[in-house]
Tab-separated table of C-alpha atoms and ligand atoms in Angstrom:
chain	number	residue	atom	x	y	z
A	24	MET	CA	30.758	2.086	-15.438
A	25	ARG	CA	32.729	4.739	-13.542
A	26	THR	CA	34.279	3.683	-10.232
A	27	ASP	CA	35.111	6.387	-7.653
A	28	GLU	CA	37.636	5.620	-4.945
A	29	TYR	CA	37.241	6.485	-1.267
A	30	ASP	CA	38.804	5.418	2.013
A	31	ILE	CA	35.455	5.153	3.767
A	32	VAL	CA	31.899	4.878	2.418
A	33	ILE	CA	29.050	5.479	4.873
A	34	ALA	CA	25.734	3.931	3.810
A	35	GLY	CA	22.954	6.137	5.188
A	36	GLY	CA	23.092	9.868	5.842
A	37	GLY	CA	20.643	9.920	8.757
A	38	MET	CA	21.439	11.188	12.246
A	39	ILE	CA	24.134	8.572	12.836
A	40	GLY	CA	25.697	8.409	9.346
A	41	ILE	CA	26.202	12.178	9.198
A	42	SER	CA	27.515	12.324	12.768
A	43	LEU	CA	30.073	9.672	11.829
A	44	ALA	CA	31.145	11.577	8.713
A	45	LEU	CA	31.664	14.696	10.867
A	46	ALA	CA	33.614	12.720	13.468
A	47	LEU	CA	35.903	11.240	10.795
A	48	ALA	CA	36.316	14.364	8.645
A	49	PRO	CA	39.264	15.823	10.653
A	50	LEU	CA	41.239	12.615	10.062
A	51	GLY	CA	41.752	13.572	6.407
A	52	GLN	CA	40.243	10.416	4.892
A	53	ARG	CA	38.326	10.562	1.604
A	54	ILE	CA	34.747	9.876	2.686
A	55	ALA	CA	31.460	9.376	0.810
A	56	VAL	CA	28.037	9.438	2.483
A	57	VAL	CA	25.352	7.758	0.379
A	58	GLU	CA	21.810	8.729	1.425
A	59	ALA	CA	18.619	7.483	-0.212
A	60	ILE	CA	16.233	10.319	0.675
A	61	GLU	CA	16.821	14.068	0.465
A	62	ARG	CA	16.803	15.930	3.785
A	63	SER	CA	13.994	18.266	2.782
A	64	ALA	CA	11.740	15.407	1.560
A	65	PRO	CA	8.606	14.971	3.716
A	66	LEU	CA	9.385	11.251	4.035
A	67	GLN	CA	12.997	11.652	5.226
A	68	PRO	CA	13.003	8.972	7.956
A	69	SER	CA	15.736	10.335	10.234
A	70	PHE	CA	15.357	14.135	10.219
A	71	ASP	CA	11.607	14.261	10.838
A	72	ASP	CA	9.241	15.836	13.392
A	73	ARG	CA	10.349	13.648	16.316
A	74	SER	CA	12.392	15.090	19.141
A	75	THR	CA	15.521	13.512	20.514
A	76	ALA	CA	16.620	13.746	24.126
A	77	LEU	CA	20.398	14.092	23.893
A	78	SER	CA	22.365	12.564	26.754
A	79	ARG	CA	25.396	14.148	28.366
A	80	SER	CA	27.755	11.913	26.390
A	81	SER	CA	26.060	13.088	23.156
A	82	GLN	CA	26.443	16.703	24.288
A	83	ARG	CA	30.152	16.121	24.875
A	84	THR	CA	30.539	14.502	21.456
A	85	PHE	CA	28.969	17.511	19.770
A	86	GLU	CA	31.166	19.801	21.897
A	87	ALA	CA	34.268	17.963	20.654
A	88	LEU	CA	33.005	18.346	17.060
A	89	GLY	CA	32.488	22.103	17.578
A	90	LEU	CA	28.727	21.796	16.952
A	91	TRP	CA	27.365	22.209	20.464
A	92	PRO	CA	26.752	26.008	20.437
A	93	ALA	CA	24.446	25.670	17.396
A	94	ILE	CA	22.664	22.596	18.810
A	95	ARG	CA	22.350	24.112	22.298
A	96	ALA	CA	20.771	27.251	20.820
A	97	ALA	CA	18.037	25.082	19.290
A	98	SER	CA	17.457	22.766	22.249
A	99	THR	CA	15.804	22.742	25.691
A	100	ALA	CA	17.469	21.536	28.907
A	101	ILE	CA	16.000	18.675	30.955
A	102	ARG	CA	16.711	19.470	34.606
A	103	HIS	CA	14.409	16.909	36.227
A	104	ILE	CA	12.970	13.562	35.176
A	105	HIS	CA	9.723	12.448	36.757
A	106	VAL	CA	8.687	8.792	36.389
A	107	SER	CA	5.254	7.612	37.514
A	108	ASP	CA	2.864	4.715	37.118
A	109	ARG	CA	-0.779	5.651	36.504
A	110	GLY	CA	-3.034	4.419	39.296
A	111	ARG	CA	-0.117	3.105	41.399
A	112	PHE	CA	1.602	4.641	44.396
A	113	GLY	CA	5.251	4.616	43.271
A	114	PHE	CA	6.999	7.435	41.469
A	115	SER	CA	10.625	8.517	41.041
A	116	HIS	CA	12.630	11.662	40.459
A	117	ILE	CA	16.039	12.256	38.970
A	118	ASP	CA	17.453	15.709	39.492
A	119	ALA	CA	20.288	17.486	37.651
A	120	ALA	CA	21.489	19.270	40.808
A	121	GLU	CA	21.709	15.965	42.665
A	122	GLN	CA	23.873	14.625	39.842
A	123	ASN	CA	26.014	17.805	39.953
A	124	VAL	CA	25.253	18.624	36.333
A	125	GLU	CA	23.621	21.646	34.724
A	126	ALA	CA	21.159	19.423	32.806
A	127	LEU	CA	20.343	15.711	32.547
A	128	GLY	CA	19.964	16.058	28.800
A	129	TYR	CA	18.774	18.394	26.038
A	130	VAL	CA	15.760	18.018	23.746
A	131	VAL	CA	16.178	18.897	20.085
A	132	ILE	CA	13.809	18.437	17.145
A	133	ASN	CA	15.320	15.959	14.660
A	134	ARG	CA	14.697	18.233	11.679
A	135	VAL	CA	16.555	21.067	13.426
A	136	LEU	CA	19.451	18.787	14.401
A	137	GLY	CA	19.531	17.717	10.742
A	138	THR	CA	20.036	21.310	9.623
A	139	VAL	CA	23.002	21.818	11.973
A	140	LEU	CA	24.636	18.505	11.005
A	141	ASN	CA	24.093	18.884	7.262
A	142	ASP	CA	25.337	22.480	7.215
A	143	ALA	CA	28.525	21.358	8.973
A	144	LEU	CA	28.952	18.554	6.470
A	145	LEU	CA	28.818	20.991	3.537
A	146	ALA	CA	31.921	22.668	4.975
A	147	ALA	CA	33.961	19.421	5.044
A	148	ASP	CA	36.067	19.336	1.843
A	149	ASN	CA	36.988	15.674	2.107
A	150	VAL	CA	33.383	14.401	2.381
A	151	ASP	CA	31.179	13.818	-0.696
A	152	VAL	CA	27.443	13.490	-0.084
A	153	ILE	CA	25.797	11.370	-2.761
A	154	CYS	CA	22.045	11.960	-2.421
A	155	PRO	CA	19.512	10.833	-3.401
A	156	ALA	CA	21.139	7.453	-4.079
A	157	ARG	CA	20.512	4.030	-2.598
A	158	ILE	CA	23.132	1.356	-2.069
A	159	SER	CA	21.828	-1.692	-3.900
A	160	ARG	CA	24.827	-4.006	-4.127
A	161	VAL	CA	27.911	-4.770	-2.039
A	162	GLN	CA	30.916	-6.816	-3.166
A	163	THR	CA	33.764	-7.484	-0.761
A	164	THR	CA	37.313	-8.695	-1.259
A	165	GLU	CA	40.149	-8.947	1.230
A	166	ARG	CA	41.519	-5.526	0.240
A	167	SER	CA	38.409	-3.478	-0.612
A	168	VAL	CA	34.629	-3.170	-0.788
A	169	THR	CA	32.747	-2.043	-3.911
A	170	VAL	CA	29.196	-0.729	-3.638
A	171	SER	CA	26.636	0.290	-6.267
A	172	ALA	CA	24.847	3.566	-5.543
A	173	ASP	CA	21.605	3.867	-7.573
A	174	SER	CA	19.973	7.206	-8.239
A	175	ASN	CA	17.045	7.875	-10.600
A	176	ASP	CA	18.886	7.652	-13.889
A	177	ASP	CA	22.380	6.633	-12.887
A	178	VAL	CA	24.326	3.860	-11.138
A	179	ARG	CA	27.749	4.659	-9.684
A	180	GLN	CA	30.304	2.268	-8.298
A	181	LEU	CA	32.246	3.318	-5.198
A	182	GLN	CA	35.304	1.436	-4.030
A	183	CYS	CA	36.567	1.824	-0.473
A	184	ARG	CA	38.666	0.301	2.284
A	185	LEU	CA	35.855	0.463	4.831
A	186	LEU	CA	32.080	0.301	4.380
A	187	VAL	CA	29.989	1.502	7.334
A	188	ALA	CA	26.308	0.515	7.455
A	189	ALA	CA	24.386	3.404	9.044
A	190	ASP	CA	21.194	2.703	7.124
A	191	GLY	CA	18.810	2.167	10.036
A	192	ALA	CA	17.055	-0.696	11.792
A	193	ASN	CA	15.933	-2.437	8.591
A	194	SER	CA	19.450	-2.123	7.182
A	195	GLY	CA	19.690	-3.536	3.648
A	196	VAL	CA	23.471	-3.059	3.721
A	197	ARG	CA	23.709	-5.253	6.841
A	198	GLU	CA	21.898	-7.940	4.853
A	199	MET	CA	24.116	-7.401	1.774
A	200	LEU	CA	27.138	-7.883	4.046
A	201	GLY	CA	25.633	-11.214	5.125
A	202	ILE	CA	25.060	-10.235	8.780
A	203	GLY	CA	21.834	-11.607	10.262
A	204	ALA	CA	19.740	-9.839	12.904
A	205	GLN	CA	17.174	-10.708	15.547
A	206	HIS	CA	13.897	-8.803	15.497
A	207	VAL	CA	11.193	-8.626	18.151
A	208	ASP	CA	7.957	-6.878	17.207
A	209	TYR	CA	6.649	-5.244	20.402
A	210	GLY	CA	3.112	-5.040	18.978
A	211	GLN	CA	3.142	-1.356	19.935
A	212	HIS	CA	3.127	1.901	17.975
A	213	ALA	CA	4.497	5.255	19.129
A	214	VAL	CA	2.185	8.184	18.397
A	215	ILE	CA	4.177	11.412	18.506
A	216	GLY	CA	3.332	15.108	18.376
A	217	ASN	CA	3.661	18.388	20.228
A	218	LEU	CA	1.290	20.623	22.189
A	219	GLN	CA	0.945	23.564	24.550
A	220	PRO	CA	0.673	22.649	28.263
A	221	GLY	CA	-1.486	24.766	30.596
A	222	GLN	CA	1.465	25.312	32.956
A	223	PRO	CA	5.158	26.008	32.265
A	224	HIS	CA	7.105	22.767	31.803
A	225	ASN	CA	9.878	23.978	34.138
A	226	ASN	CA	12.350	21.817	32.211
A	227	ILE	CA	10.830	18.587	33.556
A	228	ALA	CA	10.670	15.439	31.388
A	229	TYR	CA	7.877	13.054	32.317
A	230	GLU	CA	7.699	9.321	31.799
A	231	ARG	CA	4.301	7.940	32.767
A	232	PHE	CA	3.471	4.261	32.571
A	233	THR	CA	-0.176	3.504	31.835
A	234	ASN	CA	-2.123	0.315	31.077
A	235	ASP	CA	-1.932	1.154	27.350
A	236	GLY	CA	1.844	1.794	27.445
A	237	PRO	CA	4.310	4.534	28.467
A	238	ILE	CA	3.808	8.231	27.689
A	239	ALA	CA	6.935	10.397	27.532
A	240	ILE	CA	6.523	14.183	27.625
A	241	LEU	CA	9.603	16.267	26.920
A	242	PRO	CA	10.079	20.038	27.344
A	243	THR	CA	10.795	22.033	24.164
A	244	ALA	CA	11.193	25.650	23.098
A	245	ASP	CA	8.478	28.312	23.513
A	246	ASP	CA	7.151	26.432	26.555
A	247	ARG	CA	5.676	23.713	24.346
A	248	VAL	CA	6.188	19.987	24.960
A	249	THR	CA	6.546	16.977	22.677
A	250	PHE	CA	5.027	13.611	23.497
A	251	VAL	CA	5.622	9.977	22.600
A	252	TRP	CA	2.535	7.903	23.414
A	253	THR	CA	2.996	4.154	23.104
A	254	LEU	CA	-0.162	2.244	22.225
A	255	GLN	CA	-1.326	-1.037	20.752
A	256	PRO	CA	-1.716	-0.668	16.950
A	257	GLU	CA	-5.554	-0.718	16.972
A	258	ARG	CA	-5.684	1.913	19.712
A	259	ALA	CA	-3.144	3.990	17.750
A	260	ASP	CA	-5.444	3.715	14.662
A	261	ASN	CA	-8.270	4.841	16.842
A	262	VAL	CA	-6.619	7.908	18.423
A	263	LEU	CA	-5.064	8.988	15.126
A	264	SER	CA	-8.494	9.064	13.514
A	265	LEU	CA	-9.745	11.556	16.151
A	266	SER	CA	-9.951	15.321	15.713
A	267	ASP	CA	-7.228	17.389	17.436
A	268	GLU	CA	-9.625	18.259	20.267
A	269	GLU	CA	-10.730	14.650	20.830
A	270	PHE	CA	-7.133	13.396	20.674
A	271	THR	CA	-5.999	16.064	23.160
A	272	GLU	CA	-8.745	14.999	25.556
A	273	GLN	CA	-7.725	11.302	25.376
A	274	LEU	CA	-4.054	12.120	25.946
A	275	GLN	CA	-4.981	14.379	28.836
A	276	GLN	CA	-6.982	11.572	30.469
A	277	ALA	CA	-4.064	9.147	30.105
A	278	PHE	CA	-1.391	11.584	31.350
A	279	GLY	CA	-3.333	13.579	33.941
A	280	PHE	CA	-3.035	17.268	34.854
A	281	ARG	CA	0.536	17.604	36.147
A	282	LEU	CA	1.133	20.063	33.276
A	283	GLY	CA	-2.303	21.683	33.411
A	284	ARG	CA	-4.744	21.562	30.494
A	285	PHE	CA	-3.306	20.624	27.079
A	286	SER	CA	-4.150	22.662	23.952
A	287	LYS	CA	-2.899	23.656	20.468
A	288	MET	CA	-2.092	20.139	19.245
A	289	GLY	CA	0.561	20.035	16.486
A	290	LYS	CA	1.071	17.468	13.706
A	291	ARG	CA	0.837	13.811	14.772
A	292	ALA	CA	2.680	10.781	13.361
A	293	ARG	CA	3.234	7.136	14.249
A	294	TYR	CA	6.135	4.643	14.393
A	295	PRO	CA	5.780	0.848	14.786
A	296	LEU	CA	8.097	-0.260	17.595
A	297	SER	CA	10.443	-3.219	17.571
A	298	LEU	CA	13.766	-4.377	18.930
A	299	SER	CA	16.441	-5.323	16.406
A	300	LYS	CA	19.913	-6.568	17.158
A	301	ALA	CA	22.578	-7.538	14.636
A	302	ASN	CA	24.260	-10.906	15.177
A	303	SER	CA	27.662	-9.328	14.635
A	304	LEU	CA	29.035	-5.784	14.288
A	305	VAL	CA	31.772	-6.613	11.796
A	306	VAL	CA	32.345	-8.743	8.741
A	307	GLY	CA	35.462	-8.325	6.593
A	308	ARG	CA	35.725	-4.615	5.752
A	309	GLY	CA	32.128	-3.894	6.712
A	310	VAL	CA	30.982	-2.534	10.080
A	311	LEU	CA	27.632	-1.540	11.627
A	312	VAL	CA	26.726	1.565	13.662
A	313	GLY	CA	23.526	3.079	15.087
A	314	ASN	CA	20.174	1.475	14.403
A	315	ALA	CA	21.730	-0.833	11.796
A	316	ALA	CA	23.464	-2.465	14.789
A	317	HIS	CA	20.659	-2.089	17.375
A	318	GLY	CA	17.177	-0.603	17.104
A	319	LEU	CA	15.665	0.080	20.545
A	320	HIS	CA	12.198	0.893	21.891
A	321	PRO	CA	12.157	4.681	22.578
A	322	VAL	CA	10.898	4.184	26.166
A	323	ALA	CA	14.222	5.301	27.676
A	324	ALA	CA	15.206	7.747	24.865
A	325	GLN	CA	18.528	5.981	24.315
A	326	GLY	CA	18.692	4.803	20.656
A	327	PHE	CA	20.468	7.786	19.137
A	328	ASN	CA	22.663	8.313	22.202
A	329	LEU	CA	23.836	4.710	22.065
A	330	GLY	CA	24.448	5.053	18.317
A	331	LEU	CA	26.492	8.203	18.867
A	332	ARG	CA	28.725	6.262	21.265
A	333	ASP	CA	29.200	3.724	18.405
A	334	VAL	CA	30.261	6.671	16.245
A	335	ALA	CA	32.682	7.984	18.893
A	336	SER	CA	34.244	4.554	19.479
A	337	LEU	CA	34.652	3.724	15.786
A	338	ALA	CA	36.188	7.151	15.098
A	339	ASP	CA	38.543	6.638	18.065
A	340	CYS	CA	39.708	3.221	16.779
A	341	ILE	CA	40.233	4.615	13.259
A	342	ALA	CA	42.105	7.693	14.573
A	343	ASP	CA	44.484	5.446	16.524
A	344	ALA	CA	45.046	3.239	13.478
A	345	LEU	CA	45.809	6.250	11.259
A	346	ALA	CA	48.107	7.903	13.791
A	347	ASP	CA	51.215	6.213	12.359
A	348	GLY	CA	50.413	7.548	8.876
A	349	ALA	CA	50.093	4.168	7.149
A	350	GLY	CA	46.989	2.819	8.889
A	351	ASP	CA	44.082	1.172	7.124
A	352	PRO	CA	40.622	2.121	8.496
A	353	GLY	CA	39.157	-1.227	7.375
A	354	ASP	CA	41.857	-3.387	8.885
A	355	ALA	CA	40.498	-6.365	10.865
A	356	THR	CA	42.297	-5.337	14.083
A	357	VAL	CA	40.704	-1.861	13.976
A	358	LEU	CA	37.211	-3.242	13.474
A	359	GLU	CA	37.596	-6.015	16.054
A	360	ARG	CA	38.714	-3.460	18.626
A	361	TYR	CA	35.578	-1.426	17.855
A	362	ALA	CA	33.303	-4.484	18.136
A	363	GLU	CA	34.853	-5.532	21.434
A	364	TRP	CA	34.586	-2.013	22.856
A	365	ARG	CA	30.898	-1.690	21.984
A	366	ARG	CA	29.752	-5.123	23.173
A	367	ALA	CA	29.025	-4.316	26.856
A	368	ASP	CA	27.316	-0.899	26.326
A	369	GLN	CA	25.065	-2.222	23.547
A	370	LYS	CA	24.122	-5.381	25.463
A	371	LYS	CA	23.311	-3.403	28.612
A	372	LEU	CA	21.102	-0.868	26.809
A	373	VAL	CA	19.271	-3.542	24.788
A	374	HIS	CA	18.485	-5.455	28.013
A	375	PHE	CA	17.635	-2.306	29.931
A	376	THR	CA	15.107	-0.931	27.415
A	377	ASP	CA	13.660	-4.357	26.616
A	378	GLY	CA	13.324	-5.031	30.367
A	379	LEU	CA	11.535	-1.702	30.909
A	380	VAL	CA	9.086	-2.447	28.076
A	381	ARG	CA	8.305	-5.868	29.548
A	382	LEU	CA	8.156	-4.760	33.184
A	383	PHE	CA	5.906	-1.784	32.588
A	384	GLY	CA	3.905	-3.396	29.798
A	385	SER	CA	2.932	-6.327	31.994
A	386	ARG	CA	-0.475	-6.761	33.600
A	387	ARG	CA	0.816	-9.641	35.751
A	388	ARG	CA	0.251	-8.919	39.423
A	389	SER	CA	3.690	-10.103	40.572
A	390	LEU	CA	5.423	-7.816	38.071
A	391	ARG	CA	3.203	-4.874	38.986
A	392	LEU	CA	4.194	-5.322	42.613
A	393	LEU	CA	7.851	-5.577	41.622
A	394	ARG	CA	7.695	-2.345	39.702
A	395	ASP	CA	6.034	-0.500	42.607
A	396	VAL	CA	8.734	-1.697	44.933
A	397	GLY	CA	11.340	-1.119	42.239
A	398	MET	CA	10.261	2.462	41.711
A	399	LEU	CA	10.156	3.261	45.378
A	400	GLY	CA	13.480	1.537	45.969
A	401	PHE	CA	14.831	3.381	42.984
A	402	ASP	CA	13.724	6.704	44.442
A	403	LEU	CA	14.765	6.081	48.008
A	404	VAL	CA	18.231	4.682	47.429
A	405	PRO	CA	20.428	7.529	46.094
A	406	GLY	CA	23.205	5.153	44.956
A	407	VAL	CA	20.803	3.242	42.710
A	408	ARG	CA	19.400	6.434	41.290
A	409	ARG	CA	22.872	7.866	40.644
A	410	LEU	CA	23.967	4.712	38.834
A	411	PHE	CA	20.807	4.761	36.684
A	412	ALA	CA	21.363	8.454	35.928
A	413	ARG	CA	24.978	7.772	34.873
A	414	HIS	CA	23.721	5.168	32.405
A	415	THR	CA	20.982	7.387	30.965
A	416	MET	CA	23.491	10.237	30.684
A	417	GLY	CA	25.770	7.816	28.783
A	418	LEU	CA	28.615	8.237	31.252
A	419	ALA	CA	29.057	4.635	32.421
A	420	GLY	CA	31.968	2.405	31.347
A	421	GLU	CA	35.154	3.288	29.433
A	422	LEU	CA	34.251	6.176	27.150
A	423	PRO	CA	35.929	7.050	23.842
A	424	ARG	CA	37.542	10.480	23.451
A	425	LEU	CA	34.637	12.160	21.656
A	426	SER	CA	32.110	10.996	24.303
A	427	ARG	CA	34.360	12.694	26.892
A	428	GLY	CA	34.422	15.918	24.850
A	429	VAL	CA	37.999	15.467	23.600
A	430	PRO	CA	38.545	16.196	19.878
A	431	LEU	CA	40.394	13.528	17.859
A	432	LYS	CA	42.600	16.148	16.200
B	505	LIG	C1	9.306	7.837	18.465
B	505	LIG	C2	10.802	7.757	18.644
B	505	LIG	C3	11.429	8.607	19.557
B	505	LIG	C4	12.820	8.520	19.771
B	505	LIG	N1	13.392	9.331	20.706
B	505	LIG	C5	14.727	9.202	20.971
B	505	LIG	C6	15.359	10.005	21.977
B	505	LIG	O1	14.732	10.847	22.617
B	505	LIG	N2	16.704	9.832	22.209
B	505	LIG	C7	17.430	8.907	21.523
B	505	LIG	O2	18.632	8.759	21.787
B	505	LIG	N3	16.862	8.160	20.551
B	505	LIG	C8	15.537	8.275	20.256
B	505	LIG	N4	14.963	7.512	19.272
B	505	LIG	C9	15.821	6.614	18.469
B	505	LIG	C10	16.497	7.370	17.319
B	505	LIG	O3	15.548	8.080	16.570
B	505	LIG	C11	17.252	6.387	16.419
B	505	LIG	O4	18.110	5.618	17.220
B	505	LIG	C12	18.057	7.145	15.354
B	505	LIG	O5	17.192	7.813	14.474
B	505	LIG	C13	18.915	6.160	14.565
B	505	LIG	O6	19.579	6.859	13.555
B	505	LIG	P1	20.252	6.086	12.344
B	505	LIG	O7	20.924	7.151	11.548
B	505	LIG	O8	21.036	4.926	12.857
B	505	LIG	O9	19.042	5.431	11.534
B	505	LIG	P2	17.877	6.166	10.722
B	505	LIG	O10	17.418	7.350	11.458
B	505	LIG	O11	16.868	5.107	10.410
B	505	LIG	O12	18.588	6.654	9.375
B	505	LIG	C14	18.981	5.746	8.384
B	505	LIG	C15	19.212	6.506	7.085
B	505	LIG	O13	19.691	5.586	6.095
B	505	LIG	C16	19.030	5.842	4.861
B	505	LIG	N5	19.056	4.581	4.078
B	505	LIG	C17	18.359	3.440	4.299
B	505	LIG	N6	18.689	2.501	3.413
B	505	LIG	C18	19.620	3.043	2.578
B	505	LIG	C19	20.371	2.553	1.456
B	505	LIG	N7	20.240	1.286	1.004
B	505	LIG	N8	21.233	3.396	0.827
B	505	LIG	C20	21.401	4.687	1.283
B	505	LIG	N9	20.722	5.179	2.344
B	505	LIG	C21	19.858	4.378	2.997
B	505	LIG	C22	17.637	6.307	5.265
B	505	LIG	O14	17.043	7.082	4.236
B	505	LIG	C23	17.940	7.127	6.523
B	505	LIG	O15	18.184	8.495	6.239
B	505	LIG	C24	13.585	7.574	19.034
B	505	LIG	C25	12.956	6.728	18.103
B	505	LIG	C26	11.579	6.804	17.916
B	505	LIG	C27	10.914	5.867	16.923
């Protein structure tokens, strides 16, 4: 069987795998991205009909990669965030002007982001995209990693110095590397879609906590909005079986009329929600990024943003290692530095989103009181709000070069 040699193989060409390939491309390494499902396929799991709220640190990363003008042209600014609790008295605001920024984030449709990222990848001479092909086997030695990439009628072997698992929350490559993970099933499904509000969205993102679960409504182009409605699985079955008109009515009742009357419902889809967390980020010459390292509940819209900071940190560590000309991207010191750097940010975001799900999902009286007080306190104390905003914008802690908007080369 033929064996092709690379410096770095990235398993998974979803939002994170491709972003990593683009971050590493200027470093001149020979890179292969192995992706199981073609981008145009209806079942492509990363570049689908969801929207992603990009944080400020993600914006800066794309600026450093020269991709921001194309992404900005296809995205919508969030200038205010409005958080409320249905039937309770507390609500909170975060405002871009108060944070001295033009926008708190930008909303882009995953499929559209996929087009920008994949087009940029085509222009990178030192990156091979092997798709559709699935990594089915991983063998590691002290000096290299060999993977088998299976496509319909062919199996290829790829040998590299570093294997990066970017193959999502149910990462098979993580398992093949022998890294365990903890999983918590939240017993909730996210129902997503898009619609036309009766009033202009005015660039406001809404997060509304209801007895069924949170509803996030994000502003998008053409004055439409996208929604993520978190529900118990049986209730999700129920609302998905409704006609567009009946579904719109149910969503309207749960969200209220802050955006006027909803109409023109688009395509709907669902995602089971869980928390996953790898027991380690590194083993030998293998390393994890994105959802393969941590899969979060979408309640705070942080999963991709956190993953992109993994990308920026790993690329930073590799760039430093290669700066003397003889560096090895899979060297243990490089990967340990990456793992150490990412520990605090990942732990904080996992606890933060998990805490939000539990706090706002609870029907316990004491917790309901706490969240009323918490929301009011949150709104009334500017320091608390500013700190929270810095975290959601991805600007807290020691940031790698790309997350600060500084190119690696
Ligand atoms: C409803 C919803 C809304 C969200 N909204 C936001 C948001 O607003 N902001 C935000 O920051 N995050 C958000 N997220 C989270 C975000 O979507 C994920 O964090 C992000 O998609 C992770 O990207 P990834 O590339 O790590 O994994 P994935 O998107 O899962 O991609 C993994 C890729 O690997 C491929 N693959 C799998 N196995 C193999 C294999 N063996 N060989 C080769 N390829 C393989 C898959 O085909 C896939 O393309 C949301 C998530 C959900 C569910």
